[in-house]
PDB file of C-alpha atoms in Angstrom:
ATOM      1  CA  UNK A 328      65.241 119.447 112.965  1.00 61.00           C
ATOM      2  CA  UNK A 329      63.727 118.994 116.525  1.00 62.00           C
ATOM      3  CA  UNK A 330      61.816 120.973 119.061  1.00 59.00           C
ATOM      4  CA  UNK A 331      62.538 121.013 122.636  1.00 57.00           C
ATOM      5  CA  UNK A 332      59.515 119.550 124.464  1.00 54.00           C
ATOM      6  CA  UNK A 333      60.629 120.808 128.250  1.00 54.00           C
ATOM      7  CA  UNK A 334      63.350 120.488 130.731  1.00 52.00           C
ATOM      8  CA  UNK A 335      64.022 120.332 134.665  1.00 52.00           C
ATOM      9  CA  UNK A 336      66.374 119.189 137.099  1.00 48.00           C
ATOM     10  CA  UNK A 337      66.474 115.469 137.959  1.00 48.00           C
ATOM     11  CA  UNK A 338      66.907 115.031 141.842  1.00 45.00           C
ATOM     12  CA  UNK A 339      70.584 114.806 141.463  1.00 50.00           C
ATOM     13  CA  UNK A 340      70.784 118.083 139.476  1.00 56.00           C
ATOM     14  CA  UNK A 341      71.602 116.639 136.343  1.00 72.00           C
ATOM     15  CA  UNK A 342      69.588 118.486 133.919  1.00 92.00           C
ATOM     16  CA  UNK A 343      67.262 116.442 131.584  1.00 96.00           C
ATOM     17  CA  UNK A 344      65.353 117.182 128.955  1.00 96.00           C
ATOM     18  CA  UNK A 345      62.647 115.542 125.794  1.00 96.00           C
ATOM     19  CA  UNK A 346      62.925 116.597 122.441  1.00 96.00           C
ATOM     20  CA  UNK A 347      60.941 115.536 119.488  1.00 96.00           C
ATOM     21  CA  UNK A 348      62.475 114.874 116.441  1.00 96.00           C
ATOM     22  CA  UNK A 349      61.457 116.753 113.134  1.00 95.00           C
ATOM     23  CA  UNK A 350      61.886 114.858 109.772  1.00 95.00           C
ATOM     24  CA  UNK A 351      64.455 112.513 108.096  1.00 97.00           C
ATOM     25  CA  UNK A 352      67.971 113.099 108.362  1.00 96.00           C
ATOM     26  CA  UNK A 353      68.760 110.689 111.452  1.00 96.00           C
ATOM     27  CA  UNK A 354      66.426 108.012 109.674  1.00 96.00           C
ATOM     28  CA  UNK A 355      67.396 104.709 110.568  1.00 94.00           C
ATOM     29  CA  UNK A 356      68.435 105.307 114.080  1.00 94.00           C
ATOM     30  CA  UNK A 357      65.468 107.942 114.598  1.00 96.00           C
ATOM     31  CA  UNK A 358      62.423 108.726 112.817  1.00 96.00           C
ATOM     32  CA  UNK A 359      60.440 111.953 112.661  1.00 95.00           C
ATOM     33  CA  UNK A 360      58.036 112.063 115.779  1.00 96.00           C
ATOM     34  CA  UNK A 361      60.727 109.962 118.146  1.00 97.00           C
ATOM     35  CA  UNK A 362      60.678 111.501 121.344  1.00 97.00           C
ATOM     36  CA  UNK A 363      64.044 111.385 123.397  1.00 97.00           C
ATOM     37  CA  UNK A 364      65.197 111.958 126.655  1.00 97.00           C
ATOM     38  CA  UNK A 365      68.570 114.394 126.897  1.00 97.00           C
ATOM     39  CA  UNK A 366      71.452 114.834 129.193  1.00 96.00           C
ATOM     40  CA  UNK A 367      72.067 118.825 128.779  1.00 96.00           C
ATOM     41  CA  UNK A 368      75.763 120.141 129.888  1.00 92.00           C
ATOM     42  CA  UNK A 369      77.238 116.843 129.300  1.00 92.00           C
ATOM     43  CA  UNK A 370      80.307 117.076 126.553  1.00 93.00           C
ATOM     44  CA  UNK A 371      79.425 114.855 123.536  1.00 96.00           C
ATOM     45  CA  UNK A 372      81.979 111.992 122.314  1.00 96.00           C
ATOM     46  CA  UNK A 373      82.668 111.172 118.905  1.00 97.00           C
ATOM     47  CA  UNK A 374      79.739 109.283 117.712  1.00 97.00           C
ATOM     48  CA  UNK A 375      77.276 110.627 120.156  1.00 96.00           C
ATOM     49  CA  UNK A 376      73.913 111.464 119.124  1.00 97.00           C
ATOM     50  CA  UNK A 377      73.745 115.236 119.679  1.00 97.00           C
ATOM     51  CA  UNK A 378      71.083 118.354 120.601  1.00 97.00           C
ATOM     52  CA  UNK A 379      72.625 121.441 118.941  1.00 97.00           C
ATOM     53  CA  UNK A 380      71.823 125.283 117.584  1.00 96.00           C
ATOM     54  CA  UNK A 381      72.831 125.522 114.221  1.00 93.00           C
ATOM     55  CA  UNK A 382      74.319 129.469 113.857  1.00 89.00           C
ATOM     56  CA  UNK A 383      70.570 130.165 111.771  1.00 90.00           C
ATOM     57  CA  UNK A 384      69.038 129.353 115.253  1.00 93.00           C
ATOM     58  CA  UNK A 385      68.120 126.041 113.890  1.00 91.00           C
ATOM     59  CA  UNK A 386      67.507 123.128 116.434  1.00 95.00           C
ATOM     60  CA  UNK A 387      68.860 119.335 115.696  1.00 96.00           C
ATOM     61  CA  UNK A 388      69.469 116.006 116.448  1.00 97.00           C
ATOM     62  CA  UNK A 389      72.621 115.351 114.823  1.00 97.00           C
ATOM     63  CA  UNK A 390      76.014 112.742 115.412  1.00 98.00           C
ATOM     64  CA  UNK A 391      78.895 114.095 116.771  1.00 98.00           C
ATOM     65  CA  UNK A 392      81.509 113.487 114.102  1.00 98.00           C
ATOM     66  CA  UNK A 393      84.711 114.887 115.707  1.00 98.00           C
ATOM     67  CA  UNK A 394      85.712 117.916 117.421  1.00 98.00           C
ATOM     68  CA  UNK A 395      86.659 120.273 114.893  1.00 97.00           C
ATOM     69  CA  UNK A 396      87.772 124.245 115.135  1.00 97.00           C
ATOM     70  CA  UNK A 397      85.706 126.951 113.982  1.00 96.00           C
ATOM     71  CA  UNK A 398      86.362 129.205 111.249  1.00 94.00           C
ATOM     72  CA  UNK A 399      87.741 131.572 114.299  1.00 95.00           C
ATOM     73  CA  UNK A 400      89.609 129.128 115.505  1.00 96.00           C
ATOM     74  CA  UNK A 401      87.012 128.432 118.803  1.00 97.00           C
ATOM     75  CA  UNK A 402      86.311 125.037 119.984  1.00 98.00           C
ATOM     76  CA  UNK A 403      83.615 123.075 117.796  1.00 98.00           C
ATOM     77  CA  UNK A 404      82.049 119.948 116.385  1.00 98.00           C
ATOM     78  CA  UNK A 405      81.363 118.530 113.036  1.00 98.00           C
ATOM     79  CA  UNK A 406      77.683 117.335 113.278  1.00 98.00           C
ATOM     80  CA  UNK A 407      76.446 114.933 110.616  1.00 97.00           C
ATOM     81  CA  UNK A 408      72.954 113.557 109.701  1.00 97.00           C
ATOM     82  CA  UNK A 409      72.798 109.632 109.272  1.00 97.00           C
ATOM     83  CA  UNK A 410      70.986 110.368 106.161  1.00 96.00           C
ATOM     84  CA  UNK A 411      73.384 112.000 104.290  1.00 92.00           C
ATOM     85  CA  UNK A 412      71.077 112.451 101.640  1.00 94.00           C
ATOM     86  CA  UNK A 413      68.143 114.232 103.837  1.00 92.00           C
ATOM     87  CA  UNK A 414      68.864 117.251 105.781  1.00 87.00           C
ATOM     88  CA  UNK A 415      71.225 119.691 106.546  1.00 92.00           C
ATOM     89  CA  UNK A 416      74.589 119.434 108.746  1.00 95.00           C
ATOM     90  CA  UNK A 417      78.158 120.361 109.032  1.00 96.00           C
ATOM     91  CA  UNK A 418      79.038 119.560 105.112  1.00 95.00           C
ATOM     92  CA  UNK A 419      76.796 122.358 104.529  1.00 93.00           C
ATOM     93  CA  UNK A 420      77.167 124.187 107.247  1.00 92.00           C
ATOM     94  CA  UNK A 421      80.465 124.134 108.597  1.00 95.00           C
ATOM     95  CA  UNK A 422      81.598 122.832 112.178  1.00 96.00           C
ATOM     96  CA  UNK A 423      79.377 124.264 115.175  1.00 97.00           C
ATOM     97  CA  UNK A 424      80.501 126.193 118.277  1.00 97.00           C
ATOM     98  CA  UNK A 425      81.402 123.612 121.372  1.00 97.00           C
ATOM     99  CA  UNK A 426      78.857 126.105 123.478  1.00 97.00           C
ATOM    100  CA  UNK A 427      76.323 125.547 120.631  1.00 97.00           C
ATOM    101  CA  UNK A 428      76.167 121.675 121.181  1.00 97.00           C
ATOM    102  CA  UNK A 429      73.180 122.127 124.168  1.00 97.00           C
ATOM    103  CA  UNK A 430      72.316 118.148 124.843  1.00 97.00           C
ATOM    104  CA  UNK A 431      73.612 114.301 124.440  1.00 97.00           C
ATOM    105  CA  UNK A 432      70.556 112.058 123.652  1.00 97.00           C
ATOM    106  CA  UNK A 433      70.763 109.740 126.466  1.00 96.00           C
ATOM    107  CA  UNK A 434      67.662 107.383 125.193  1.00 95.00           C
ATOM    108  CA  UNK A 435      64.469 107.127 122.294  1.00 96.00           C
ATOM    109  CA  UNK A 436      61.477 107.133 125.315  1.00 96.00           C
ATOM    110  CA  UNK A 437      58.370 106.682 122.147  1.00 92.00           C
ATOM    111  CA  UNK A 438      57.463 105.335 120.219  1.00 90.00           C
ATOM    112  CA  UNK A 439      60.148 102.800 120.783  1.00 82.00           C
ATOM    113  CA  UNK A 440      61.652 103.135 124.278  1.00 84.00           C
ATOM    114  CA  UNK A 441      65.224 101.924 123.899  1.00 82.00           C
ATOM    115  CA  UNK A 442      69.273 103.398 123.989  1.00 83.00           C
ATOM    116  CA  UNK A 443      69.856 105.523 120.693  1.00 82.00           C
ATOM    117  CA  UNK A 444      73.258 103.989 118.718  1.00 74.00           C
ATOM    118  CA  UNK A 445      76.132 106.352 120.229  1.00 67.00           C
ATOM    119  CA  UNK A 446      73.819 107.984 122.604  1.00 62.00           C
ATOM    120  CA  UNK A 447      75.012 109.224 125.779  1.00 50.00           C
ATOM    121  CA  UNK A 448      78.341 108.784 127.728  1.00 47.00           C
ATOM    122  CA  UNK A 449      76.694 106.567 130.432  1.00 44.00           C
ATOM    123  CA  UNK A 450      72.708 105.228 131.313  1.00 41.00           C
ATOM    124  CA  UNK A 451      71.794 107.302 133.727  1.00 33.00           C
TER     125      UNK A 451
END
């Protein structure tokens, strides 16, 4: 789980975002309390580190598995934890609308500034 922190419009209008990360199911790449910086309206790759609305209106960090079809046949992703043992994600869940994947974590900024494994498409 995660909350989002705030959001705004970088000078080039690239909209960026933090979010704080909420328990255990990214542990190792990201512990509870990690605060990252987000690329919103950027598609996700396969194996990018992901901000997305579960259908319960649940917020999380999650990797972008694969793109996968909905069960109506709509454009999706299959989101898994790192943890597989911790947390909640697509093998419980199901794969989650394209529109539903909000953000691509572009970089941790604290408690340990650095890139996030799979994060982002480019540095920005």
């Amino acid at each position: 789980m995660v909350s989002r922190e705030r959001s705004g419009v970088s000078p080039v209008g690239t909209r960026l975002g933090l979010a704080r990360v909420q328990g255990a199911s990214m542990e190792p790449t990201l512990r509870g309390g990690d605060r990252l910086l987000v690329r919103y309206g950027v598609p996700p790759r396969p194996g990018s580190v992901v901000l997305a609305r579960f259908p319960d209106g649940t917020l999380a960090v999650k990797r972008a598995a694969g793109p996968r079809a909905t069960r109506s046949g709509a454009a999706g992703w299959w989101l898994l934890s790192d943890n597989p043992d911790v947390g909640v994600d697509s093998r419980h869940r199901g794969p989650v609308p394209a529109e539903a994947v909000l953000a691509v974590v572009l970089l941790r900024v604290w408690p340990r500034p650095g890139r996030v494994a799979g994060s982002g498409p480019e540095p920005i």
